[in-house]
Amino acid sequence: MTRTIRIGSGGIGAGDRVEPGVTLANSGFVDYMGYDCLAERTLALAQVRKVADPSAGYDERLPKILQLMAGFIGSGGRIAGNFGAANVDAAGSVTADQLRSLGLGGTRIGLIHGDDVLDAVKAADCELPERGCRISDVSDRLISAHAYIGAGPVAACFDDGAQFVIGGRIADPSVWVGAICHALGWPLDDWDRVATATLVGHLLEGGIGRRPGADVSLPLGYPLATVTEDGAVEISKLPGTGGPLNVPMAKLSLAHEIHDPTRYLTPDVVADVAGVWFEQRGDDRVRVHGATGSAPTDTYRVLVGLDLGWKVVGEVSFGGPGCVERARRQADEMRKLLANYADVVDETRYDIHGVDALFEDAYQGGYPADCRLRVASRVLTRDAADEIADVYWRLYGQGGGGVTRMIDRNIGVTPALLPRNAVDIEHEVISA
Amino acid sequence: MKLWEVADFSCGDKADVANLSAFPKDEAHWEAFKRELTADKVKAKFGSLVKGTVTRYEYTASKGLNFVCTGALDGGVSISLRVDPHGKSYGDLFGDIDIDI
């Protein structure tokens, strides 16, 4: 009999809503669920939480997801995700505790380690091309470095009997690739198969119905894929959920955040998706064809988290005739004031936005009835942030109102490349 | 004609790189898309927003164009001072490009 996997998308980014995935898991239409829980900044922020509290730094939705997925897990469903963020061990321990309290003691949990490569990027003194410097130039600002790791350890955890697999910075599509290759017995060096699985993961992690102009009805459904051993792929979604799943939508999902389509680089493969094409096979069912692959590059992409100080943002509104001109005069005023702080301010930008926030329907003078000046500065220290926020009180100057001021940490992430042989990935399977 | 009238289009971000993709709603427009929608045109449309380069790639079978813009996000989502640091709204400006079909 031809082996088949039915796998769903449970989440497509940091802090995503849990409900669509739960609905999908509990539908009986899928055997596996994949979760991508991380956006680019998520790991650096998680690392900051972990430094403040060694038991934190994982995806805080985890206990809730486990609770809502208890039925799926109890009936043998399998789940993989990068829930661990910066703290896979803490995520594993929370997962074990929660599974036991749900009466699912004994469930096997896979844990994946090795994506934290802070020491390795320091040792290699990696180049940071977007910042035009090397690691050693920003050593006092380093927060984190995480390599995008591949599907191998995910598949290995499932091979070793895990039902719930937790990693840190597993690359978005690799979460699904690991499950698919495990379930279908696809070797991880069969590049065309791995490219096909990567395309499936890519389409699932992009979700559906989130594109401009989409005629989206609610509740939005998350997609699922049916993949057979011979490489046939169909993407679909649950009946009765919203978000059209058609060829135009699939094309946009295909192109989502891929750069050169002949070289879609993941830790698992260099996938060529330029020749991918789709075929509508019924309502909300699309067949997927045409991915090919070759061996991955010999480097891992790494995101390096940097403490770049603070952002200070202030706003003020002006209304009625001449509001835009007064906002511009206020911006000029702020430029003059902030010129005195050039030694602590890296950069300031000025924007004016707004339409009808002040007067409801009382003003009949046409658009804009008001506008809002936004001033945003980047500074290096908290003291400087406080000082600049004080200057922002002067936003009250040209008769404007509703001044707000906000100070935020400026945690940046920037890419780097690290040789594969500098990264040791390990997995283990524990019992809840 | 505006691009939004004749294309399905989208945008995304990776670090300081934005990508913009467009697929003709009617595949008969594919040749016109390739002729009209050049990297230079996209670069000109985005003006000072894109400080780096714009490179065009093709989805040959699905008939679509992808534009990769470097230095496009004021340093990237985490660093940018812009109102929309992801550049999620870039699709709106992209869709405003004039295209002669």
PDB file of N, CA, C and O in Angstrom, chain A residues 350-379:
ATOM      1  N   TYR A 350      10.905  61.562  10.967  1.00  0.00           N
ATOM      2  CA  TYR A 350       9.691  62.343  11.167  1.00  0.00           C
ATOM      3  C   TYR A 350       8.652  61.896  10.147  1.00  0.00           C
ATOM      4  O   TYR A 350       8.941  61.855   8.955  1.00  0.00           O
ATOM      5  N   ASP A 351       7.485  61.534  10.620  1.00  0.00           N
ATOM      6  CA  ASP A 351       6.404  61.132   9.718  1.00  0.00           C
ATOM      7  C   ASP A 351       5.114  61.804  10.167  1.00  0.00           C
ATOM      8  O   ASP A 351       4.930  62.073  11.359  1.00  0.00           O
ATOM      9  N   ILE A 352       4.235  62.031   9.203  1.00  0.00           N
ATOM     10  CA  ILE A 352       2.935  62.626   9.540  1.00  0.00           C
ATOM     11  C   ILE A 352       1.841  61.697   9.033  1.00  0.00           C
ATOM     12  O   ILE A 352       1.816  61.358   7.857  1.00  0.00           O
ATOM     13  N   HIS A 353       0.946  61.282   9.919  1.00  0.00           N
ATOM     14  CA  HIS A 353      -0.137  60.425   9.463  1.00  0.00           C
ATOM     15  C   HIS A 353      -1.470  60.848  10.047  1.00  0.00           C
ATOM     16  O   HIS A 353      -1.524  61.697  10.932  1.00  0.00           O
ATOM     17  N   GLY A 354      -2.573  60.295   9.503  1.00  0.00           N
ATOM     18  CA  GLY A 354      -3.866  60.573  10.086  1.00  0.00           C
ATOM     19  C   GLY A 354      -4.925  61.017   9.108  1.00  0.00           C
ATOM     20  O   GLY A 354      -4.614  61.471   8.000  1.00  0.00           O
ATOM     21  N   VAL A 355      -6.153  60.876   9.511  1.00  0.00           N
ATOM     22  CA  VAL A 355      -7.292  61.312   8.706  1.00  0.00           C
ATOM     23  C   VAL A 355      -8.372  61.971   9.565  1.00  0.00           C
ATOM     24  O   VAL A 355      -8.682  63.145   9.419  1.00  0.00           O
ATOM     25  N   ASP A 356      -8.935  61.212  10.509  1.00  0.00           N
ATOM     26  CA  ASP A 356     -10.095  61.761  11.228  1.00  0.00           C
ATOM     27  C   ASP A 356     -10.130  61.307  12.687  1.00  0.00           C
ATOM     28  O   ASP A 356     -11.142  60.860  13.188  1.00  0.00           O
ATOM     29  N   ALA A 357      -9.017  61.462  13.376  1.00  0.00           N
ATOM     30  CA  ALA A 357      -8.920  60.928  14.735  1.00  0.00           C
ATOM     31  C   ALA A 357      -9.369  61.928  15.807  1.00  0.00           C
ATOM     32  O   ALA A 357      -9.568  61.536  16.951  1.00  0.00           O
ATOM     33  N   LEU A 358      -9.525  63.202  15.464  1.00  0.00           N
ATOM     34  CA  LEU A 358      -9.776  64.198  16.517  1.00  0.00           C
ATOM     35  C   LEU A 358     -11.245  64.575  16.681  1.00  0.00           C
ATOM     36  O   LEU A 358     -11.733  64.691  17.802  1.00  0.00           O
ATOM     37  N   PHE A 359     -11.955  64.808  15.574  1.00  0.00           N
ATOM     38  CA  PHE A 359     -13.228  65.540  15.673  1.00  0.00           C
ATOM     39  C   PHE A 359     -14.447  64.709  15.296  1.00  0.00           C
ATOM     40  O   PHE A 359     -15.519  65.264  15.058  1.00  0.00           O
ATOM     41  N   GLU A 360     -14.283  63.385  15.202  1.00  0.00           N
ATOM     42  CA  GLU A 360     -15.396  62.530  14.780  1.00  0.00           C
ATOM     43  C   GLU A 360     -16.042  63.140  13.527  1.00  0.00           C
ATOM     44  O   GLU A 360     -15.338  63.407  12.569  1.00  0.00           O
ATOM     45  N   ASP A 361     -17.376  63.407  13.570  1.00  0.00           N
ATOM     46  CA  ASP A 361     -17.977  63.957  12.346  1.00  0.00           C
ATOM     47  C   ASP A 361     -18.249  65.455  12.466  1.00  0.00           C
ATOM     48  O   ASP A 361     -18.975  66.030  11.667  1.00  0.00           O
ATOM     49  N   ALA A 362     -17.624  66.096  13.484  1.00  0.00           N
ATOM     50  CA  ALA A 362     -17.931  67.515  13.727  1.00  0.00           C
ATOM     51  C   ALA A 362     -17.262  68.437  12.719  1.00  0.00           C
ATOM     52  O   ALA A 362     -17.728  69.548  12.479  1.00  0.00           O
ATOM     53  N   TYR A 363     -16.178  68.021  12.123  1.00  0.00           N
ATOM     54  CA  TYR A 363     -15.436  68.885  11.204  1.00  0.00           C
ATOM     55  C   TYR A 363     -15.839  68.590   9.774  1.00  0.00           C
ATOM     56  O   TYR A 363     -15.783  67.440   9.332  1.00  0.00           O
ATOM     57  N   GLN A 364     -16.253  69.605   9.051  1.00  0.00           N
ATOM     58  CA  GLN A 364     -16.748  69.401   7.680  1.00  0.00           C
ATOM     59  C   GLN A 364     -15.796  69.970   6.636  1.00  0.00           C
ATOM     60  O   GLN A 364     -16.191  70.252   5.516  1.00  0.00           O
ATOM     61  N   GLY A 365     -14.529  70.160   7.003  1.00  0.00           N
ATOM     62  CA  GLY A 365     -13.582  70.828   6.103  1.00  0.00           C
ATOM     63  C   GLY A 365     -12.869  69.915   5.138  1.00  0.00           C
ATOM     64  O   GLY A 365     -11.907  70.327   4.511  1.00  0.00           O
ATOM     65  N   GLY A 366     -13.285  68.681   5.036  1.00  0.00           N
ATOM     66  CA  GLY A 366     -12.626  67.738   4.120  1.00  0.00           C
ATOM     67  C   GLY A 366     -11.385  67.128   4.738  1.00  0.00           C
ATOM     68  O   GLY A 366     -11.030  67.412   5.882  1.00  0.00           O
ATOM     69  N   TYR A 367     -10.730  66.301   3.940  1.00  0.00           N
ATOM     70  CA  TYR A 367      -9.538  65.606   4.426  1.00  0.00           C
ATOM     71  C   TYR A 367      -8.286  66.400   4.146  1.00  0.00           C
ATOM     72  O   TYR A 367      -8.218  67.074   3.123  1.00  0.00           O
ATOM     73  N   PRO A 368      -7.243  66.291   4.979  1.00  0.00           N
ATOM     74  CA  PRO A 368      -7.326  65.608   6.265  1.00  0.00           C
ATOM     75  C   PRO A 368      -7.946  66.525   7.318  1.00  0.00           C
ATOM     76  O   PRO A 368      -7.636  67.710   7.357  1.00  0.00           O
ATOM     77  N   ALA A 369      -8.816  65.983   8.128  1.00  0.00           N
ATOM     78  CA  ALA A 369      -9.407  66.753   9.217  1.00  0.00           C
ATOM     79  C   ALA A 369      -8.383  66.942  10.331  1.00  0.00           C
ATOM     80  O   ALA A 369      -8.509  67.827  11.163  1.00  0.00           O
ATOM     81  N   ASP A 370      -7.399  66.068  10.330  1.00  0.00           N
ATOM     82  CA  ASP A 370      -6.315  66.235  11.294  1.00  0.00           C
ATOM     83  C   ASP A 370      -5.127  65.407  10.823  1.00  0.00           C
ATOM     84  O   ASP A 370      -5.240  64.624   9.878  1.00  0.00           O
ATOM     85  N   CYS A 371      -4.013  65.611  11.480  1.00  0.00           N
ATOM     86  CA  CYS A 371      -2.871  64.754  11.195  1.00  0.00           C
ATOM     87  C   CYS A 371      -2.050  64.600  12.462  1.00  0.00           C
ATOM     88  O   CYS A 371      -2.268  65.322  13.444  1.00  0.00           O
ATOM     89  N   ARG A 372      -1.178  63.658  12.440  1.00  0.00           N
ATOM     90  CA  ARG A 372      -0.427  63.333  13.651  1.00  0.00           C
ATOM     91  C   ARG A 372       1.049  63.207  13.294  1.00  0.00           C
ATOM     92  O   ARG A 372       1.429  62.403  12.438  1.00  0.00           O
ATOM     93  N   LEU A 373       1.833  64.040  13.937  1.00  0.00           N
ATOM     94  CA  LEU A 373       3.282  63.981  13.749  1.00  0.00           C
ATOM     95  C   LEU A 373       3.854  62.876  14.624  1.00  0.00           C
ATOM     96  O   LEU A 373       3.523  62.781  15.806  1.00  0.00           O
ATOM     97  N   ARG A 374       4.677  62.056  14.024  1.00  0.00           N
ATOM     98  CA  ARG A 374       5.365  60.996  14.769  1.00  0.00           C
ATOM     99  C   ARG A 374       6.862  61.239  14.653  1.00  0.00           C
ATOM    100  O   ARG A 374       7.377  61.420  13.553  1.00  0.00           O
ATOM    101  N   VAL A 375       7.520  61.292  15.777  1.00  0.00           N
ATOM    102  CA  VAL A 375       8.969  61.468  15.810  1.00  0.00           C
ATOM    103  C   VAL A 375       9.561  60.227  16.464  1.00  0.00           C
ATOM    104  O   VAL A 375       9.100  59.799  17.526  1.00  0.00           O
ATOM    105  N   ALA A 376      10.543  59.623  15.817  1.00  0.00           N
ATOM    106  CA  ALA A 376      11.131  58.387  16.357  1.00  0.00           C
ATOM    107  C   ALA A 376      12.642  58.508  16.336  1.00  0.00           C
ATOM    108  O   ALA A 376      13.231  58.814  15.298  1.00  0.00           O
ATOM    109  N   SER A 377      13.262  58.265  17.477  1.00  0.00           N
ATOM    110  CA  SER A 377      14.724  58.377  17.586  1.00  0.00           C
ATOM    111  C   SER A 377      15.310  57.065  18.090  1.00  0.00           C
ATOM    112  O   SER A 377      14.681  56.333  18.857  1.00  0.00           O
ATOM    113  N   ARG A 378      16.521  56.808  17.641  1.00  0.00           N
ATOM    114  CA  ARG A 378      17.261  55.639  18.104  1.00  0.00           C
ATOM    115  C   ARG A 378      18.436  56.140  18.941  1.00  0.00           C
ATOM    116  O   ARG A 378      19.207  56.985  18.474  1.00  0.00           O
ATOM    117  N   VAL A 379      18.562  55.609  20.154  1.00  0.00           N
ATOM    118  CA  VAL A 379      19.654  56.018  21.040  1.00  0.00           C
ATOM    119  C   VAL A 379      20.294  54.771  21.647  1.00  0.00           C
ATOM    120  O   VAL A 379      19.688  53.689  21.643  1.00  0.00           O
TER     121      VAL A 379
END
